[in-house]
PDB file of C-alpha atoms and ligand atoms in Angstrom:
ATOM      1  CA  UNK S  16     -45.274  -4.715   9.080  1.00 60.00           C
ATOM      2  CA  UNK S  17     -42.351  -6.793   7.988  1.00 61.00           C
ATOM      3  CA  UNK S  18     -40.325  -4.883   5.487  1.00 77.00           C
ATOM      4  CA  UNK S  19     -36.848  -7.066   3.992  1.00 88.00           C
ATOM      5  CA  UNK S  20     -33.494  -4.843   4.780  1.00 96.00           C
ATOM      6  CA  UNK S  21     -31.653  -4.679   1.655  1.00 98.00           C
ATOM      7  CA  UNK S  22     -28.317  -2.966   1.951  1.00 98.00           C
ATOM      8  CA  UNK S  23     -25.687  -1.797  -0.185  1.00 98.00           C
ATOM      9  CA  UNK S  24     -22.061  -2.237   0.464  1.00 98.00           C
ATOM     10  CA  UNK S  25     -20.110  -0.665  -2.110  1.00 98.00           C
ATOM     11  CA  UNK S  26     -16.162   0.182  -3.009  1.00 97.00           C
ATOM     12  CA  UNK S  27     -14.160  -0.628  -5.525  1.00 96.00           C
ATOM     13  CA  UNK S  28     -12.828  -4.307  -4.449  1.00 97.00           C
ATOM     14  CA  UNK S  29      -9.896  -4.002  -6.306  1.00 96.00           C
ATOM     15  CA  UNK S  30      -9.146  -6.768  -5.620  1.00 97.00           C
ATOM     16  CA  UNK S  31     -11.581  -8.090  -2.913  1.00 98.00           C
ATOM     17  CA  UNK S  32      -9.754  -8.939   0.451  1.00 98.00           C
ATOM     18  CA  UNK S  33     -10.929 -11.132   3.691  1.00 98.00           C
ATOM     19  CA  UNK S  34     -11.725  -7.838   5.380  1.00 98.00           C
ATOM     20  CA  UNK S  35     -14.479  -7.224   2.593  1.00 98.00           C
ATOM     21  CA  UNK S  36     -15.156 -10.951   2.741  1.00 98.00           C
ATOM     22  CA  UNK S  37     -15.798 -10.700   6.528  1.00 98.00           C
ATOM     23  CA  UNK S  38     -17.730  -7.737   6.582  1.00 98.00           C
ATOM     24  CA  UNK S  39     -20.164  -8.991   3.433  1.00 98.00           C
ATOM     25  CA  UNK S  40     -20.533 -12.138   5.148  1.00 98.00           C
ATOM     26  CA  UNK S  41     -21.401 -10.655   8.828  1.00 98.00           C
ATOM     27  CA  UNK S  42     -23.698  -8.027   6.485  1.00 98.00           C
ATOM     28  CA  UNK S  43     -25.184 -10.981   5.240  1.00 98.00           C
ATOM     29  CA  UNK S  44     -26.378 -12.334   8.629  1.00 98.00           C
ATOM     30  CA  UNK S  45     -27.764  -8.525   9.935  1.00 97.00           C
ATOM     31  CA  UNK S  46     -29.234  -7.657   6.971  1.00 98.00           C
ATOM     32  CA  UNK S  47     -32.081  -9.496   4.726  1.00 98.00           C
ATOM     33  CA  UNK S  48     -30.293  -8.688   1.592  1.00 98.00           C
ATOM     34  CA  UNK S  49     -27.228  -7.409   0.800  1.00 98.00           C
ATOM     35  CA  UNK S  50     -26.047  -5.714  -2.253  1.00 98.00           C
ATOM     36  CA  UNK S  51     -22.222  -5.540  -3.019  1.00 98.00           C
ATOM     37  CA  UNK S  52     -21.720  -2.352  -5.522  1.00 98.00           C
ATOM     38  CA  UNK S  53     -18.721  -1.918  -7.410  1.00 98.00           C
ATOM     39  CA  UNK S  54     -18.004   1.379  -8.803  1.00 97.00           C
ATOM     40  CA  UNK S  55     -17.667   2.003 -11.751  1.00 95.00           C
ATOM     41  CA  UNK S  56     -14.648   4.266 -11.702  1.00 79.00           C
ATOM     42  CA  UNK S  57     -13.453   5.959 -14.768  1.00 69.00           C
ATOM     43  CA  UNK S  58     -10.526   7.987 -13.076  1.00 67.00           C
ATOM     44  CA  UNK S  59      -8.567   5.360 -11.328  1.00 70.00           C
ATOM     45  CA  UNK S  60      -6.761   2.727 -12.893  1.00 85.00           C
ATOM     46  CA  UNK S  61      -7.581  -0.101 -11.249  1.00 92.00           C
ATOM     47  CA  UNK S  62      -5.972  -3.682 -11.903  1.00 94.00           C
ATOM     48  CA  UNK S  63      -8.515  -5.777 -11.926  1.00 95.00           C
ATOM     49  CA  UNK S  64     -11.916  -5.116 -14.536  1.00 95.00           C
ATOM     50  CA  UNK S  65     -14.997  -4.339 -13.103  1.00 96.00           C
ATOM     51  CA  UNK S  66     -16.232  -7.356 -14.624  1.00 96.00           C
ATOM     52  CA  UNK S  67     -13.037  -9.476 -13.082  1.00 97.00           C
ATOM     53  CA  UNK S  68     -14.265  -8.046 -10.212  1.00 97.00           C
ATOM     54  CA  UNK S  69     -17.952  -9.274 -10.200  1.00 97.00           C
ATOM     55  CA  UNK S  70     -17.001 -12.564 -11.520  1.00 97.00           C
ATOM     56  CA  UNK S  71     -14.178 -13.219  -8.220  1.00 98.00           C
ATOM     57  CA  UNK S  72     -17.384 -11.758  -5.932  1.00 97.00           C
ATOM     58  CA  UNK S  73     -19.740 -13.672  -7.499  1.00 97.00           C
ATOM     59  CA  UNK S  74     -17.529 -16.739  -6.927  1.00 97.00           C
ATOM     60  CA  UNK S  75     -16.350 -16.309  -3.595  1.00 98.00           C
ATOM     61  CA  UNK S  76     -19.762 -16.006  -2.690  1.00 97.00           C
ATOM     62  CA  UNK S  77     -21.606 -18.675  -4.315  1.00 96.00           C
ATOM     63  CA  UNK S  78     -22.858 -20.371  -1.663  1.00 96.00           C
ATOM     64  CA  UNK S  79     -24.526 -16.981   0.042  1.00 97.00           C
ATOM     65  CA  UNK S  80     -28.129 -17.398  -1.078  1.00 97.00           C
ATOM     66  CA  UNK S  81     -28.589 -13.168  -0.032  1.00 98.00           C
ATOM     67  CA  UNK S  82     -25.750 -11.779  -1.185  1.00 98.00           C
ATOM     68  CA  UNK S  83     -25.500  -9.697  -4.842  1.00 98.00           C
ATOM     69  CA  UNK S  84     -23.205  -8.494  -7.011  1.00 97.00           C
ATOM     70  CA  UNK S  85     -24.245  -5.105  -9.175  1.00 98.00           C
ATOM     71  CA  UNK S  86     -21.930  -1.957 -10.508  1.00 98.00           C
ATOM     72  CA  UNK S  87     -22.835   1.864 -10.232  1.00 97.00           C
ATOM     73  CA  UNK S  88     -21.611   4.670 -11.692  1.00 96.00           C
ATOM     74  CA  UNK S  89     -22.297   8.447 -10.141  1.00 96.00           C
ATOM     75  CA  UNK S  90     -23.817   9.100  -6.614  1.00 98.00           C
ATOM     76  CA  UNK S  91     -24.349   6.307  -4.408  1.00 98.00           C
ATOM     77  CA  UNK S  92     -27.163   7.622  -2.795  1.00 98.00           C
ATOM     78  CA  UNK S  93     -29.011   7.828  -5.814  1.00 98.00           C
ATOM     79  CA  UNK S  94     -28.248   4.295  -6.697  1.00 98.00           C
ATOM     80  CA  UNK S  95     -29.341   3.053  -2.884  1.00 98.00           C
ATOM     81  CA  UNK S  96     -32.852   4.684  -3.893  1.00 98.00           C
ATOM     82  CA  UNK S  97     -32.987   2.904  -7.177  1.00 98.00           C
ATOM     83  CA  UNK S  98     -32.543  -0.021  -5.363  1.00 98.00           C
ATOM     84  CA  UNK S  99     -34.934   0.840  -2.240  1.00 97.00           C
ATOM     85  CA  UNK S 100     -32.430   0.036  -0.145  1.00 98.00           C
ATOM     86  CA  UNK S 101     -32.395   2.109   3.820  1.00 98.00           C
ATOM     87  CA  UNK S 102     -28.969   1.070   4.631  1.00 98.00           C
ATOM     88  CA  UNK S 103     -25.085   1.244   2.945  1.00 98.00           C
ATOM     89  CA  UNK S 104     -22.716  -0.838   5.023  1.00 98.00           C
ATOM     90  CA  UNK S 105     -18.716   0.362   5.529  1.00 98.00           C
ATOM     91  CA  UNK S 106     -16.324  -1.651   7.064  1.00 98.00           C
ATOM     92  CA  UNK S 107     -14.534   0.650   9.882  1.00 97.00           C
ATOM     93  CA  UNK S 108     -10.818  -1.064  10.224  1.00 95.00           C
ATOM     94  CA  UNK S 109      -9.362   1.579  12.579  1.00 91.00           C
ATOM     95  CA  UNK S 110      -9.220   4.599  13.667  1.00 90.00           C
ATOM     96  CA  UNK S 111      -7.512   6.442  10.640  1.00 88.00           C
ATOM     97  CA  UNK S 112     -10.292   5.104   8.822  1.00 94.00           C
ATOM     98  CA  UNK S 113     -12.815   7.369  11.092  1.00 95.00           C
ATOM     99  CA  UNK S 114     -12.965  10.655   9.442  1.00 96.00           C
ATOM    100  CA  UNK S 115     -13.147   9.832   5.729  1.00 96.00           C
ATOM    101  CA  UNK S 116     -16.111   6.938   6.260  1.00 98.00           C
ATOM    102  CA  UNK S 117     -17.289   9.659   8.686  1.00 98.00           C
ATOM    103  CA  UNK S 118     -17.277  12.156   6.114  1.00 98.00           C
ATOM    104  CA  UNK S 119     -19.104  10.212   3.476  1.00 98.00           C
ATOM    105  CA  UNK S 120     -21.494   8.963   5.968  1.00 98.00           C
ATOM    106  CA  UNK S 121     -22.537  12.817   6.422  1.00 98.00           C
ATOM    107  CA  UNK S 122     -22.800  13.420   2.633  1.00 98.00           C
ATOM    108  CA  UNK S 123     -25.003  11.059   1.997  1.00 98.00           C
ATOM    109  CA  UNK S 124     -27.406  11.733   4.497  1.00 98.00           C
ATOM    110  CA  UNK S 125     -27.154  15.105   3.769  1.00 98.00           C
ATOM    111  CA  UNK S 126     -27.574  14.407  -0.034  1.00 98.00           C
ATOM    112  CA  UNK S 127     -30.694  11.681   1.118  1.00 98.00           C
ATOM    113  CA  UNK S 128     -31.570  11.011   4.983  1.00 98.00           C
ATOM    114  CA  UNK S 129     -34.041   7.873   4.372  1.00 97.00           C
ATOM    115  CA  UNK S 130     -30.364   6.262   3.840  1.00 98.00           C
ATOM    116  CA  UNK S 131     -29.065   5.269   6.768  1.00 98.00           C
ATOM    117  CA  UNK S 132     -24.770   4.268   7.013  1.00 98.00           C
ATOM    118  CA  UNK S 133     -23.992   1.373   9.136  1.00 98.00           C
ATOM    119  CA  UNK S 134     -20.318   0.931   9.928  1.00 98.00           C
ATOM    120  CA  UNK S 135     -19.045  -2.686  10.808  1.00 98.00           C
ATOM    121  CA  UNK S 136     -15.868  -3.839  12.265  1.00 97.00           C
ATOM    122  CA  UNK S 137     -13.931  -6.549  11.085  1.00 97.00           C
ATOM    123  CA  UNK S 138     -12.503  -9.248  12.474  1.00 97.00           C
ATOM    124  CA  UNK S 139      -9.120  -8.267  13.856  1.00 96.00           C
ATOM    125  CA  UNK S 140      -6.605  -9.938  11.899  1.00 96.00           C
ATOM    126  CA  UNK S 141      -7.944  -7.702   9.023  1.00 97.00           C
ATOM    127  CA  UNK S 142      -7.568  -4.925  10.878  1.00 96.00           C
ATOM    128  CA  UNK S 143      -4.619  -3.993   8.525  1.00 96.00           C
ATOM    129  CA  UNK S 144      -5.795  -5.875   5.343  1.00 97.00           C
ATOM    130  CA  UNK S 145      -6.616  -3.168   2.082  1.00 97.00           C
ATOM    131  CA  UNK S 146      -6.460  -3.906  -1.573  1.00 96.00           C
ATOM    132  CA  UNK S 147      -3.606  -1.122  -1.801  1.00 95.00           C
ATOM    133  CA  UNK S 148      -1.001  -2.632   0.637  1.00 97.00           C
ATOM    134  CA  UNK S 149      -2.632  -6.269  -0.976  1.00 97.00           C
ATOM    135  CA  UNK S 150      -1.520  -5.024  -4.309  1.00 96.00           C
ATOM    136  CA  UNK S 151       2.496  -3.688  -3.338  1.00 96.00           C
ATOM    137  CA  UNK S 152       2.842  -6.621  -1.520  1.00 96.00           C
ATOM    138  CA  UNK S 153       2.515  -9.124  -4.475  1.00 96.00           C
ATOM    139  CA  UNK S 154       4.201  -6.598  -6.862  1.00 95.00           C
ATOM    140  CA  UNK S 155       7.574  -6.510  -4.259  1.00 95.00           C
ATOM    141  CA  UNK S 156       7.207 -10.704  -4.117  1.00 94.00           C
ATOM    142  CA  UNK S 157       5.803 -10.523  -0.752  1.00 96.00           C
ATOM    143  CA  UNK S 158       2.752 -13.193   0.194  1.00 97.00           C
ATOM    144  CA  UNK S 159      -0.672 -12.879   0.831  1.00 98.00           C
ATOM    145  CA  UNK S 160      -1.914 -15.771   1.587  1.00 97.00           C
ATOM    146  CA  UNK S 161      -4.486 -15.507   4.369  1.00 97.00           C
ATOM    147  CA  UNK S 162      -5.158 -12.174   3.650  1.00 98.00           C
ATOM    148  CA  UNK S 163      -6.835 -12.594   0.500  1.00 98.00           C
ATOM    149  CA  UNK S 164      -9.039 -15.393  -0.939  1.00 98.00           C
ATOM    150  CA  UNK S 165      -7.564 -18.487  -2.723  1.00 97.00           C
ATOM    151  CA  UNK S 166      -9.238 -17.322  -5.861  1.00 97.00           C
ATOM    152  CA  UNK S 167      -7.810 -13.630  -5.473  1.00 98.00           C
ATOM    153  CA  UNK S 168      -4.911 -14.606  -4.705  1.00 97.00           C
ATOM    154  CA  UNK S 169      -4.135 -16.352  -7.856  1.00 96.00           C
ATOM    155  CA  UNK S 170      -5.844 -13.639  -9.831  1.00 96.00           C
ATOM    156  CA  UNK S 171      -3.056 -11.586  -8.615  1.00 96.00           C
ATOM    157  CA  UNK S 172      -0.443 -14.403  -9.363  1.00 93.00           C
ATOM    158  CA  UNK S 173      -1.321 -13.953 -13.209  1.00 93.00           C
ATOM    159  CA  UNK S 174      -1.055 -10.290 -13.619  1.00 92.00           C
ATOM    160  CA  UNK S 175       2.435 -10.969 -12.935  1.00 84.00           C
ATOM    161  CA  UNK S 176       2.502  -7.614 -10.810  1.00 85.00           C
ATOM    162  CA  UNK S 177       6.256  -6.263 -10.712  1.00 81.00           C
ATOM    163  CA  UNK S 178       7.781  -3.149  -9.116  1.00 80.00           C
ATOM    164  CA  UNK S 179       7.463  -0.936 -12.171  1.00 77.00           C
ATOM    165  CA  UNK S 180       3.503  -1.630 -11.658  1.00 75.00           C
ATOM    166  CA  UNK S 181       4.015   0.250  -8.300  1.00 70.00           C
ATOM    167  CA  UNK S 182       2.642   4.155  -8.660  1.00 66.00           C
ATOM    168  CA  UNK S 183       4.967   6.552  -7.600  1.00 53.00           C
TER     169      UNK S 183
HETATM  170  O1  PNS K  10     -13.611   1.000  -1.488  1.00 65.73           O
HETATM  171  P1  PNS K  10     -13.583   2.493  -1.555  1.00 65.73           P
HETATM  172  O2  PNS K  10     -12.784   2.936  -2.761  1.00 65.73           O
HETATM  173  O3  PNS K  10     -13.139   3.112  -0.262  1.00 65.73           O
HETATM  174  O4  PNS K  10     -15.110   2.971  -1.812  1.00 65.73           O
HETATM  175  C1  PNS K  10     -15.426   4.331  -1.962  1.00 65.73           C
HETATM  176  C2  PNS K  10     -16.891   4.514  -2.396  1.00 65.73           C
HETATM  177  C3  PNS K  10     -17.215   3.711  -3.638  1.00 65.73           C
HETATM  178  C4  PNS K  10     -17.814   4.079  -1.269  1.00 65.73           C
HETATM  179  C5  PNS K  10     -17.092   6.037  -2.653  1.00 65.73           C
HETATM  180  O5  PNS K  10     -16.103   6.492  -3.528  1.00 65.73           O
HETATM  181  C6  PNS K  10     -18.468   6.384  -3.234  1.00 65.73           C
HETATM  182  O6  PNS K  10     -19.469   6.238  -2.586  1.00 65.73           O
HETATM  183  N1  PNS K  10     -18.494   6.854  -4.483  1.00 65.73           N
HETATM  184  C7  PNS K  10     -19.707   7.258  -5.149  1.00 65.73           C
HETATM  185  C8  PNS K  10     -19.757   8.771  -5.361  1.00 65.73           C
HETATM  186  C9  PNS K  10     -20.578   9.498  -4.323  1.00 65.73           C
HETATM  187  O7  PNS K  10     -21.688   9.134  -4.004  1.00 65.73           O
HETATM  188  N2  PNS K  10     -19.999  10.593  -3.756  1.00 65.73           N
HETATM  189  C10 PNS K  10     -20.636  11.502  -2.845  1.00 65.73           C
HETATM  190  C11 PNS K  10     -20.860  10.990  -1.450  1.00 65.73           C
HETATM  191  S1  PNS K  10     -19.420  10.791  -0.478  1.00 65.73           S
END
């Protein structure tokens, strides 16, 4: 039997770093498929629009003949079975990462166990990389180059982030 892997690798990009870039891109060498899901988030207040963010993925990632782009709302299992996919990918920086991925990665098997988590590591000058520290960075002036696409990173440049932008 040969049966394609399609996984999902979802979060809410906002905005996408090279640590998701490096773990979509190693995803999309393990795995047949891969499906990058953006939630759909009503509570936060993110900076970038959900469809900002599908359009910077989508572009990033043109050249990746088995990577997608989708948005969900509500449980992620649920939306792995509407897509028939066995596996959701996290990226595992370090070790403070560990219990909430770990966590999660219970829930959902609890909630369905035909889904099975995968946790990959990054490469290690990402190690440190997340879309918070991303975003205060550029907001205090600070750069970002290298640890953010080209495309991202001038996203960023015209929300003309400030201090005041910065949550308290
Ligand atoms: O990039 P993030 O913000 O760390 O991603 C978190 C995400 C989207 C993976 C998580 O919030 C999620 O899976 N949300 C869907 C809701 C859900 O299924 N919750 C119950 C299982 S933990």
């Amino acid at each position: 039997m040969n049966v394609d892997t399609l996984a999902v690798y979802p979060g809410s990009f906002d905005p996408l770093t090279n640590g998701h870039v490096d773990i979509i891109s190693r995803g999309s060498r393990v795995f047949d498929r891969i499906i990058v899901a953006i939630l759909l988030n009503v509570e936060k207040a993110p900076l970038f629009t959900v469809a900002e963010r599908v359009e910077i993925a989508r572009e990033v990632f043109a050249k990746y003949p088995n990577v997608e782009f989708d948005t969900f709302d509500g449980l992620l299992v649920e939306y792995a079975r509407r897509r028939q996919a066995g596996v959701i990918v996290r990226g595992l920086r370090a070790i403070s990462d560990f219990e909430y991925e770990m966590q999660m990665a219970l829930m959902n098997r609890h909630l369905n166990p035909e889904v099975e988590t995968v946790f990959m590591m990054p490469a290690v000058p990402y190690t440190y990389v997340s879309s918070r520290l991303v975003k205060e960075v550029v907001a205090l002036g600070g750069s970002v180059t290298t640890l953010v696409p080209s495309l991202v990173e001038d996203r960023l440049r015209e929300k003309k982030l400030g201090r005041e932008t910065l949550k308290a």
